[in-house]
PDB file of C-alpha atoms in Angstrom:
ATOM      1  CA  MET A 508      23.695  19.859  25.028  1.00  0.00           C
ATOM      2  CA  THR A 509      20.778  22.041  23.332  1.00  0.00           C
ATOM      3  CA  ILE A 510      20.657  20.410  19.981  1.00  0.00           C
ATOM      4  CA  HIS A 511      19.818  23.208  16.943  1.00  0.00           C
ATOM      5  CA  ILE A 512      17.115  22.439  14.788  1.00  0.00           C
ATOM      6  CA  PRO A 513      16.186  23.484  11.324  1.00  0.00           C
ATOM      7  CA  GLU A 514      13.008  25.352  10.505  1.00  0.00           C
ATOM      8  CA  VAL A 515      10.281  25.270   8.254  1.00  0.00           C
ATOM      9  CA  GLN A 516       8.450  28.347   6.643  1.00  0.00           C
ATOM     10  CA  LEU A 517       4.531  28.032   6.671  1.00  0.00           C
ATOM     11  CA  ASN A 518       2.245  29.657   3.917  1.00  0.00           C
ATOM     12  CA  ASP A 519       1.771  32.322   6.391  1.00  0.00           C
ATOM     13  CA  GLY A 520       5.267  33.538   6.554  1.00  0.00           C
ATOM     14  CA  VAL A 521       5.470  31.951  10.298  1.00  0.00           C
ATOM     15  CA  LYS A 522       8.605  29.707  10.807  1.00  0.00           C
ATOM     16  CA  ALA A 523       8.334  26.475  12.824  1.00  0.00           C
ATOM     17  CA  PRO A 524      10.900  24.067  14.080  1.00  0.00           C
ATOM     18  CA  ALA A 525      11.186  21.048  11.652  1.00  0.00           C
ATOM     19  CA  ILE A 526      10.462  18.653  14.705  1.00  0.00           C
ATOM     20  CA  GLY A 527       8.331  18.868  17.673  1.00  0.00           C
ATOM     21  CA  PHE A 528       7.379  17.195  20.817  1.00  0.00           C
ATOM     22  CA  GLY A 529       3.883  15.815  21.308  1.00  0.00           C
ATOM     23  CA  THR A 530       2.380  15.921  24.969  1.00  0.00           C
ATOM     24  CA  ALA A 531      -0.540  13.674  24.869  1.00  0.00           C
ATOM     25  CA  TRP A 532      -1.137  11.774  28.132  1.00  0.00           C
ATOM     26  CA  ILE A 533       1.819  14.024  29.633  1.00  0.00           C
ATOM     27  CA  ARG A 534       0.259  15.667  32.815  1.00  0.00           C
ATOM     28  CA  GLY A 535       0.890  16.905  36.191  1.00  0.00           C
ATOM     29  CA  ALA A 536       4.158  17.517  37.991  1.00  0.00           C
ATOM     30  CA  LYS A 537       6.054  14.596  35.983  1.00  0.00           C
ATOM     31  CA  GLY A 538       4.841  16.148  32.905  1.00  0.00           C
ATOM     32  CA  VAL A 539       6.185  19.485  33.506  1.00  0.00           C
ATOM     33  CA  GLU A 540       9.541  17.983  34.388  1.00  0.00           C
ATOM     34  CA  SER A 541       9.391  15.971  30.889  1.00  0.00           C
ATOM     35  CA  LEU A 542       8.484  19.121  29.193  1.00  0.00           C
ATOM     36  CA  LYS A 543      11.327  21.064  30.883  1.00  0.00           C
ATOM     37  CA  THR A 544      13.902  18.421  30.166  1.00  0.00           C
ATOM     38  CA  ALA A 545      12.584  18.262  26.464  1.00  0.00           C
ATOM     39  CA  MET A 546      13.359  21.905  26.167  1.00  0.00           C
ATOM     40  CA  ASP A 547      16.619  21.791  27.461  1.00  0.00           C
ATOM     41  CA  LEU A 548      17.761  19.293  24.962  1.00  0.00           C
ATOM     42  CA  GLY A 549      16.546  21.699  22.177  1.00  0.00           C
ATOM     43  CA  TYR A 550      12.766  20.853  21.612  1.00  0.00           C
ATOM     44  CA  ARG A 551      11.023  24.224  20.714  1.00  0.00           C
ATOM     45  CA  LEU A 552       7.766  23.272  19.019  1.00  0.00           C
ATOM     46  CA  ILE A 553       5.373  21.836  22.068  1.00  0.00           C
ATOM     47  CA  ASP A 554       2.129  20.102  20.534  1.00  0.00           C
ATOM     48  CA  SER A 555      -0.755  20.023  22.881  1.00  0.00           C
ATOM     49  CA  ALA A 556      -4.621  20.401  22.909  1.00  0.00           C
ATOM     50  CA  PHE A 557      -7.790  21.041  24.760  1.00  0.00           C
ATOM     51  CA  ASN A 558      -8.572  17.645  25.006  1.00  0.00           C
ATOM     52  CA  TYR A 559      -5.126  16.541  26.122  1.00  0.00           C
ATOM     53  CA  GLU A 560      -6.487  18.142  29.523  1.00  0.00           C
ATOM     54  CA  ASN A 561      -2.468  19.768  30.199  1.00  0.00           C
ATOM     55  CA  GLU A 562      -2.378  22.920  28.425  1.00  0.00           C
ATOM     56  CA  GLY A 563      -1.618  24.102  32.385  1.00  0.00           C
ATOM     57  CA  VAL A 564       1.217  21.589  32.109  1.00  0.00           C
ATOM     58  CA  VAL A 565       2.689  23.080  29.042  1.00  0.00           C
ATOM     59  CA  GLY A 566       2.296  26.638  30.354  1.00  0.00           C
ATOM     60  CA  GLU A 567       3.863  26.014  33.654  1.00  0.00           C
ATOM     61  CA  ALA A 568       6.669  24.107  31.867  1.00  0.00           C
ATOM     62  CA  VAL A 569       7.076  27.013  29.829  1.00  0.00           C
ATOM     63  CA  ARG A 570       7.431  29.321  32.821  1.00  0.00           C
ATOM     64  CA  GLN A 571       9.893  27.072  34.725  1.00  0.00           C
ATOM     65  CA  SER A 572      12.189  26.206  31.805  1.00  0.00           C
ATOM     66  CA  GLY A 573      13.870  29.703  31.395  1.00  0.00           C
ATOM     67  CA  VAL A 574      13.730  29.536  27.361  1.00  0.00           C
ATOM     68  CA  PRO A 575      12.190  32.752  26.378  1.00  0.00           C
ATOM     69  CA  ARG A 576       8.686  32.782  25.028  1.00  0.00           C
ATOM     70  CA  GLU A 577       9.401  34.176  21.630  1.00  0.00           C
ATOM     71  CA  GLU A 578      11.525  30.966  21.222  1.00  0.00           C
ATOM     72  CA  LEU A 579       8.910  28.728  21.631  1.00  0.00           C
ATOM     73  CA  PHE A 580       6.338  27.308  19.339  1.00  0.00           C
ATOM     74  CA  ILE A 581       3.535  26.337  21.218  1.00  0.00           C
ATOM     75  CA  THR A 582       0.370  24.750  19.811  1.00  0.00           C
ATOM     76  CA  SER A 583      -3.280  23.753  20.963  1.00  0.00           C
ATOM     77  CA  LYS A 584      -6.083  22.275  19.366  1.00  0.00           C
ATOM     78  CA  LEU A 585      -9.943  23.046  19.384  1.00  0.00           C
ATOM     79  CA  PRO A 586     -12.200  19.664  20.155  1.00  0.00           C
ATOM     80  CA  GLY A 587     -14.878  18.750  17.842  1.00  0.00           C
ATOM     81  CA  ARG A 588     -17.433  19.356  20.296  1.00  0.00           C
ATOM     82  CA  HIS A 589     -16.802  23.217  20.268  1.00  0.00           C
ATOM     83  CA  HIS A 590     -17.316  23.974  16.491  1.00  0.00           C
ATOM     84  CA  LYS A 591     -19.994  26.631  16.556  1.00  0.00           C
ATOM     85  CA  TYR A 592     -18.572  30.088  16.012  1.00  0.00           C
ATOM     86  CA  ASP A 593     -19.129  31.449  19.836  1.00  0.00           C
ATOM     87  CA  GLU A 594     -18.247  28.512  21.367  1.00  0.00           C
ATOM     88  CA  ALA A 595     -14.873  28.288  19.434  1.00  0.00           C
ATOM     89  CA  VAL A 596     -13.899  31.796  20.270  1.00  0.00           C
ATOM     90  CA  LYS A 597     -14.490  30.957  23.720  1.00  0.00           C
ATOM     91  CA  THR A 598     -12.580  27.574  23.728  1.00  0.00           C
ATOM     92  CA  ILE A 599      -9.466  29.568  22.118  1.00  0.00           C
ATOM     93  CA  GLU A 600      -9.694  32.113  25.191  1.00  0.00           C
ATOM     94  CA  GLU A 601      -9.943  29.266  27.878  1.00  0.00           C
ATOM     95  CA  SER A 602      -7.094  27.482  26.089  1.00  0.00           C
ATOM     96  CA  LEU A 603      -4.955  30.348  26.775  1.00  0.00           C
ATOM     97  CA  TYR A 604      -6.469  31.135  30.069  1.00  0.00           C
ATOM     98  CA  ARG A 605      -5.450  27.155  31.037  1.00  0.00           C
ATOM     99  CA  ALA A 606      -2.002  27.650  29.805  1.00  0.00           C
ATOM    100  CA  GLY A 607      -1.197  31.299  31.097  1.00  0.00           C
ATOM    101  CA  LEU A 608      -0.197  32.249  27.667  1.00  0.00           C
ATOM    102  CA  ASP A 609      -0.989  35.607  25.745  1.00  0.00           C
ATOM    103  CA  TYR A 610      -1.017  33.688  22.581  1.00  0.00           C
ATOM    104  CA  TYR A 611      -0.507  30.195  20.766  1.00  0.00           C
ATOM    105  CA  ASP A 612       2.059  29.950  17.858  1.00  0.00           C
ATOM    106  CA  LEU A 613      -0.115  27.520  16.260  1.00  0.00           C
ATOM    107  CA  TYR A 614      -3.834  26.575  16.715  1.00  0.00           C
ATOM    108  CA  LEU A 615      -5.562  23.834  14.882  1.00  0.00           C
ATOM    109  CA  ILE A 616      -9.152  22.433  14.567  1.00  0.00           C
ATOM    110  CA  HIS A 617      -8.091  18.573  16.252  1.00  0.00           C
ATOM    111  CA  TRP A 618     -10.488  17.120  13.479  1.00  0.00           C
ATOM    112  CA  PRO A 619     -13.461  18.363  11.065  1.00  0.00           C
ATOM    113  CA  ASN A 620     -16.456  16.187  12.875  1.00  0.00           C
ATOM    114  CA  PRO A 621     -18.118  15.768   9.824  1.00  0.00           C
ATOM    115  CA  LYS A 622     -21.334  14.417  11.318  1.00  0.00           C
ATOM    116  CA  VAL A 623     -21.864  17.903  12.802  1.00  0.00           C
ATOM    117  CA  ASN A 624     -20.385  19.764   9.763  1.00  0.00           C
ATOM    118  CA  LEU A 625     -19.463  23.057  11.582  1.00  0.00           C
ATOM    119  CA  TYR A 626     -15.692  23.090  10.824  1.00  0.00           C
ATOM    120  CA  VAL A 627     -16.240  25.854   8.215  1.00  0.00           C
ATOM    121  CA  GLU A 628     -17.796  27.893  11.240  1.00  0.00           C
ATOM    122  CA  ALA A 629     -14.927  26.877  13.486  1.00  0.00           C
ATOM    123  CA  TRP A 630     -12.095  27.542  10.688  1.00  0.00           C
ATOM    124  CA  GLN A 631     -13.860  31.325  10.726  1.00  0.00           C
ATOM    125  CA  ALA A 632     -13.205  31.669  14.395  1.00  0.00           C
ATOM    126  CA  LEU A 633      -9.747  30.836  13.684  1.00  0.00           C
ATOM    127  CA  ILE A 634      -9.176  33.298  11.337  1.00  0.00           C
ATOM    128  CA  ASP A 635     -10.517  35.909  13.280  1.00  0.00           C
ATOM    129  CA  ALA A 636      -8.564  35.267  16.544  1.00  0.00           C
ATOM    130  CA  ARG A 637      -5.667  35.007  14.449  1.00  0.00           C
ATOM    131  CA  GLN A 638      -6.383  38.687  13.310  1.00  0.00           C
ATOM    132  CA  LYS A 639      -6.946  39.539  16.911  1.00  0.00           C
ATOM    133  CA  GLY A 640      -3.334  38.472  18.139  1.00  0.00           C
ATOM    134  CA  LEU A 641      -4.418  35.242  19.781  1.00  0.00           C
ATOM    135  CA  ILE A 642      -2.844  32.893  17.402  1.00  0.00           C
ATOM    136  CA  ARG A 643       0.352  33.544  14.978  1.00  0.00           C
ATOM    137  CA  SER A 644      -0.611  30.617  12.638  1.00  0.00           C
ATOM    138  CA  ILE A 645      -3.837  28.592  12.260  1.00  0.00           C
ATOM    139  CA  GLY A 646      -3.924  25.091  10.701  1.00  0.00           C
ATOM    140  CA  VAL A 647      -6.209  21.598  11.054  1.00  0.00           C
ATOM    141  CA  SER A 648      -5.829  18.064  12.083  1.00  0.00           C
ATOM    142  CA  ASN A 649      -6.920  14.965  10.507  1.00  0.00           C
ATOM    143  CA  PHE A 650      -8.736  16.797   7.712  1.00  0.00           C
ATOM    144  CA  LEU A 651      -9.350  14.711   4.299  1.00  0.00           C
ATOM    145  CA  PRO A 652      -8.650  16.609   0.813  1.00  0.00           C
ATOM    146  CA  GLU A 653     -12.358  17.400   0.679  1.00  0.00           C
ATOM    147  CA  HIS A 654     -12.427  19.176   3.967  1.00  0.00           C
ATOM    148  CA  LEU A 655      -9.484  21.150   2.916  1.00  0.00           C
ATOM    149  CA  ASP A 656     -11.010  22.048  -0.301  1.00  0.00           C
ATOM    150  CA  ARG A 657     -14.047  23.287   1.410  1.00  0.00           C
ATOM    151  CA  LEU A 658     -12.258  25.482   3.748  1.00  0.00           C
ATOM    152  CA  VAL A 659     -10.073  27.347   0.915  1.00  0.00           C
ATOM    153  CA  GLN A 660     -13.333  27.785  -1.169  1.00  0.00           C
ATOM    154  CA  GLU A 661     -15.591  29.313   1.529  1.00  0.00           C
ATOM    155  CA  THR A 662     -13.048  31.396   3.320  1.00  0.00           C
ATOM    156  CA  GLY A 663      -9.969  31.849   0.820  1.00  0.00           C
ATOM    157  CA  VAL A 664      -7.825  31.328   3.655  1.00  0.00           C
ATOM    158  CA  VAL A 665      -5.597  27.900   3.393  1.00  0.00           C
ATOM    159  CA  PRO A 666      -4.367  26.049   6.607  1.00  0.00           C
ATOM    160  CA  SER A 667      -0.709  26.354   7.253  1.00  0.00           C
ATOM    161  CA  MET A 668      -0.432  22.780   8.556  1.00  0.00           C
ATOM    162  CA  ASN A 669      -2.516  19.703   8.501  1.00  0.00           C
ATOM    163  CA  GLN A 670      -1.852  17.373  11.383  1.00  0.00           C
ATOM    164  CA  ILE A 671      -2.498  13.742  10.260  1.00  0.00           C
ATOM    165  CA  GLU A 672      -1.462  10.017  11.252  1.00  0.00           C
ATOM    166  CA  LEU A 673       1.859   9.398   9.339  1.00  0.00           C
ATOM    167  CA  HIS A 674       4.511   7.045   9.454  1.00  0.00           C
ATOM    168  CA  PRO A 675       6.453   4.233   6.996  1.00  0.00           C
ATOM    169  CA  PHE A 676       3.515   1.700   7.739  1.00  0.00           C
ATOM    170  CA  TYR A 677       0.708   4.556   6.558  1.00  0.00           C
ATOM    171  CA  GLN A 678       2.301   7.066   4.073  1.00  0.00           C
ATOM    172  CA  GLN A 679      -0.880   8.833   3.273  1.00  0.00           C
ATOM    173  CA  ALA A 680       0.901   9.748  -0.443  1.00  0.00           C
ATOM    174  CA  GLU A 681      -2.447  11.039  -2.114  1.00  0.00           C
ATOM    175  CA  GLN A 682      -2.981  13.342   1.494  1.00  0.00           C
ATOM    176  CA  ARG A 683       0.394  14.714   1.078  1.00  0.00           C
ATOM    177  CA  ALA A 684      -0.007  15.705  -2.733  1.00  0.00           C
ATOM    178  CA  CYS A 685      -3.071  17.507  -1.588  1.00  0.00           C
ATOM    179  CA  HIS A 686      -1.027  19.245   0.864  1.00  0.00           C
ATOM    180  CA  LEU A 687       1.758  20.122  -1.385  1.00  0.00           C
ATOM    181  CA  THR A 688      -1.112  21.435  -3.895  1.00  0.00           C
ATOM    182  CA  HIS A 689      -2.363  23.885  -1.332  1.00  0.00           C
ATOM    183  CA  GLY A 690       1.097  24.771   0.107  1.00  0.00           C
ATOM    184  CA  ILE A 691      -0.040  23.001   3.271  1.00  0.00           C
ATOM    185  CA  VAL A 692       2.725  21.489   5.622  1.00  0.00           C
ATOM    186  CA  THR A 693       2.308  18.062   6.748  1.00  0.00           C
ATOM    187  CA  GLU A 694       2.907  17.402  10.505  1.00  0.00           C
ATOM    188  CA  SER A 695       3.070  13.647  11.567  1.00  0.00           C
ATOM    189  CA  TRP A 696       1.208  12.308  14.609  1.00  0.00           C
ATOM    190  CA  SER A 697       2.410   8.926  15.642  1.00  0.00           C
ATOM    191  CA  PRO A 698       5.261   9.378  13.749  1.00  0.00           C
ATOM    192  CA  LEU A 699       6.913   6.134  14.975  1.00  0.00           C
ATOM    193  CA  GLY A 700       3.671   4.193  14.775  1.00  0.00           C
ATOM    194  CA  ARG A 701       2.751   2.424  18.209  1.00  0.00           C
ATOM    195  CA  GLY A 702       4.134  -0.426  19.556  1.00  0.00           C
ATOM    196  CA  THR A 703       7.409  -2.060  18.551  1.00  0.00           C
ATOM    197  CA  GLU A 704       6.585  -3.770  15.168  1.00  0.00           C
ATOM    198  CA  LEU A 705       7.384  -0.701  12.929  1.00  0.00           C
ATOM    199  CA  LEU A 706      10.991  -0.181  15.121  1.00  0.00           C
ATOM    200  CA  GLU A 707      11.904  -4.030  14.644  1.00  0.00           C
ATOM    201  CA  HIS A 708      11.340  -4.006  10.830  1.00  0.00           C
ATOM    202  CA  GLU A 709      14.355  -5.830   9.424  1.00  0.00           C
ATOM    203  CA  GLN A 710      14.751  -3.476   6.380  1.00  0.00           C
ATOM    204  CA  LEU A 711      14.568  -0.369   8.710  1.00  0.00           C
ATOM    205  CA  ARG A 712      17.321  -1.911  11.279  1.00  0.00           C
ATOM    206  CA  ALA A 713      19.518  -2.709   8.273  1.00  0.00           C
ATOM    207  CA  ILE A 714      19.582   1.058   7.076  1.00  0.00           C
ATOM    208  CA  ALA A 715      19.885   1.887  10.875  1.00  0.00           C
ATOM    209  CA  GLU A 716      22.848  -0.167  11.258  1.00  0.00           C
ATOM    210  CA  ALA A 717      24.227   1.234   8.185  1.00  0.00           C
ATOM    211  CA  HIS A 718      24.466   4.653   9.574  1.00  0.00           C
ATOM    212  CA  GLY A 719      25.207   3.984  13.235  1.00  0.00           C
ATOM    213  CA  LYS A 720      21.499   5.212  14.218  1.00  0.00           C
ATOM    214  CA  SER A 721      18.522   3.702  15.935  1.00  0.00           C
ATOM    215  CA  VAL A 722      15.450   2.903  13.847  1.00  0.00           C
ATOM    216  CA  SER A 723      13.458   5.847  15.672  1.00  0.00           C
ATOM    217  CA  GLN A 724      16.149   7.878  14.008  1.00  0.00           C
ATOM    218  CA  ILE A 725      15.827   6.731  10.643  1.00  0.00           C
ATOM    219  CA  VAL A 726      11.965   6.900  10.760  1.00  0.00           C
ATOM    220  CA  LEU A 727      11.971  10.525  11.926  1.00  0.00           C
ATOM    221  CA  ARG A 728      14.759  11.646   9.532  1.00  0.00           C
ATOM    222  CA  TRP A 729      12.465   9.950   6.665  1.00  0.00           C
ATOM    223  CA  HIS A 730       9.773  12.259   7.761  1.00  0.00           C
ATOM    224  CA  VAL A 731      12.001  15.274   7.612  1.00  0.00           C
ATOM    225  CA  GLN A 732      13.189  14.308   4.199  1.00  0.00           C
ATOM    226  CA  LEU A 733       9.915  13.783   3.150  1.00  0.00           C
ATOM    227  CA  GLY A 734       8.795  16.963   3.878  1.00  0.00           C
ATOM    228  CA  ALA A 735       7.039  16.225   6.982  1.00  0.00           C
ATOM    229  CA  LEU A 736       7.116  17.646  10.653  1.00  0.00           C
ATOM    230  CA  PRO A 737       7.184  14.832  12.838  1.00  0.00           C
ATOM    231  CA  ILE A 738       6.098  15.238  16.724  1.00  0.00           C
ATOM    232  CA  PRO A 739       7.289  12.202  18.685  1.00  0.00           C
ATOM    233  CA  ARG A 740       6.256  11.866  22.064  1.00  0.00           C
ATOM    234  CA  SER A 741       8.333  10.196  24.858  1.00  0.00           C
ATOM    235  CA  GLN A 742       8.983  10.702  28.706  1.00  0.00           C
ATOM    236  CA  SER A 743      12.368   9.218  28.507  1.00  0.00           C
ATOM    237  CA  VAL A 744      15.321  11.277  28.257  1.00  0.00           C
ATOM    238  CA  GLU A 745      17.426   9.156  26.378  1.00  0.00           C
ATOM    239  CA  HIS A 746      14.567   8.706  23.751  1.00  0.00           C
ATOM    240  CA  GLN A 747      13.936  12.368  23.720  1.00  0.00           C
ATOM    241  CA  ARG A 748      17.612  13.057  22.770  1.00  0.00           C
ATOM    242  CA  GLU A 749      17.625  10.376  20.355  1.00  0.00           C
ATOM    243  CA  ASN A 750      14.459  11.415  18.569  1.00  0.00           C
ATOM    244  CA  ILE A 751      15.812  15.125  18.293  1.00  0.00           C
ATOM    245  CA  ASP A 752      19.054  14.097  17.149  1.00  0.00           C
ATOM    246  CA  ILE A 753      18.498  13.530  13.086  1.00  0.00           C
ATOM    247  CA  PHE A 754      19.854  16.530  11.616  1.00  0.00           C
ATOM    248  CA  SER A 755      23.733  15.174  11.463  1.00  0.00           C
ATOM    249  CA  PHE A 756      23.023  12.716   8.675  1.00  0.00           C
ATOM    250  CA  GLU A 757      20.978  12.062   5.474  1.00  0.00           C
ATOM    251  CA  LEU A 758      19.208   9.020   3.940  1.00  0.00           C
ATOM    252  CA  SER A 759      20.175   8.247   0.275  1.00  0.00           C
ATOM    253  CA  LYS A 760      17.583   8.208  -2.482  1.00  0.00           C
ATOM    254  CA  GLU A 761      17.877   4.450  -2.130  1.00  0.00           C
ATOM    255  CA  GLU A 762      17.184   4.261   1.327  1.00  0.00           C
ATOM    256  CA  MET A 763      14.266   6.871   1.053  1.00  0.00           C
ATOM    257  CA  LYS A 764      12.722   4.709  -1.829  1.00  0.00           C
ATOM    258  CA  ALA A 765      13.018   1.494   0.562  1.00  0.00           C
ATOM    259  CA  ILE A 766      11.069   2.964   2.991  1.00  0.00           C
ATOM    260  CA  SER A 767       8.510   4.502   0.953  1.00  0.00           C
ATOM    261  CA  GLU A 768       7.919   1.098  -0.518  1.00  0.00           C
ATOM    262  CA  LEU A 769       7.247  -0.517   2.832  1.00  0.00           C
ATOM    263  CA  PRO A 770       3.604  -2.134   2.853  1.00  0.00           C
ATOM    264  CA  SER A 771       0.742  -0.459   4.485  1.00  0.00           C
ATOM    265  CA  THR A 772      -1.013  -1.839   7.468  1.00  0.00           C
ATOM    266  CA  GLY A 773      -3.389   1.123   7.475  1.00  0.00           C
ATOM    267  CA  PRO A 774      -4.324   3.821   9.889  1.00  0.00           C
ATOM    268  CA  LEU A 775      -4.110   3.301  13.902  1.00  0.00           C
ATOM    269  CA  TRP A 776      -6.767   5.897  14.481  1.00  0.00           C
ATOM    270  CA  ASN A 777     -10.572   4.728  13.415  1.00  0.00           C
ATOM    271  CA  GLN A 778     -12.277   7.901  11.988  1.00  0.00           C
ATOM    272  CA  ASP A 779     -16.010   6.655  13.004  1.00  0.00           C
ATOM    273  CA  PRO A 780     -17.516   9.996  13.933  1.00  0.00           C
ATOM    274  CA  ALA A 781     -19.645   8.178  16.603  1.00  0.00           C
ATOM    275  CA  GLU A 782     -16.621   7.106  18.324  1.00  0.00           C
ATOM    276  CA  TYR A 783     -14.558  10.054  17.847  1.00  0.00           C
ATOM    277  CA  GLU A 784     -17.414  12.975  18.342  1.00  0.00           C
ATOM    278  CA  GLU A 785     -15.599  14.946  20.914  1.00  0.00           C
ATOM    279  CA  PHE A 786     -11.957  14.642  19.312  1.00  0.00           C
TER     280      PHE A 786
END
């Protein structure tokens, strides 16, 4: 059964599904089958990246799925090593060639790569690519408030999304407040954290039992009610189905407050430029 997903309107007028499907480490023929299953279940936002080396897999899954292209919302990302304007333009074109697509619905700068400090130049390339019809909506990923402010100040164009690490153990209140100020949608990567610690949390399990849902469903519903757009990843059909089935119930204000007050364990991703230079 295909599950209907509500839409979120971005600041440029483009509409995006309220939950997406992450594709990091999903590759090859098995990856194509996994993506086709996800689309059969109702996923329409598919999040990929140049650095995931799976844009071809995403494109093949789109062609085999039988879902009309205009019903899908396909994302890719520009890597940090290609922020020079000309390189960025070629990389966007190459991303489309890899996938065999005419356009991306959303294209992000994967991270600001502040040591190189060319992210404004890269942003201009995305702006121009959108004007050429290669991209419908443009955004960023892992940008801090100072990076977002600079993009707006120097180009006058506000990103439609910022994809950041967000989960109950790392809630990024200040970052989300910055997004709200600019009208930027927060997109959550690693929305369920990593490993089992989050999913075994006693308070989350109690809320899940009260609703007759899994902890994963409770956490993803928390994202949606927070105003964020989660992109969970799973190659398990059972988990894919579970993760998308979060629109038939609501968390109470008290439950939202309880989750929002969970102690922070900090980020999972180390933003050390030396380590993530090519992100």
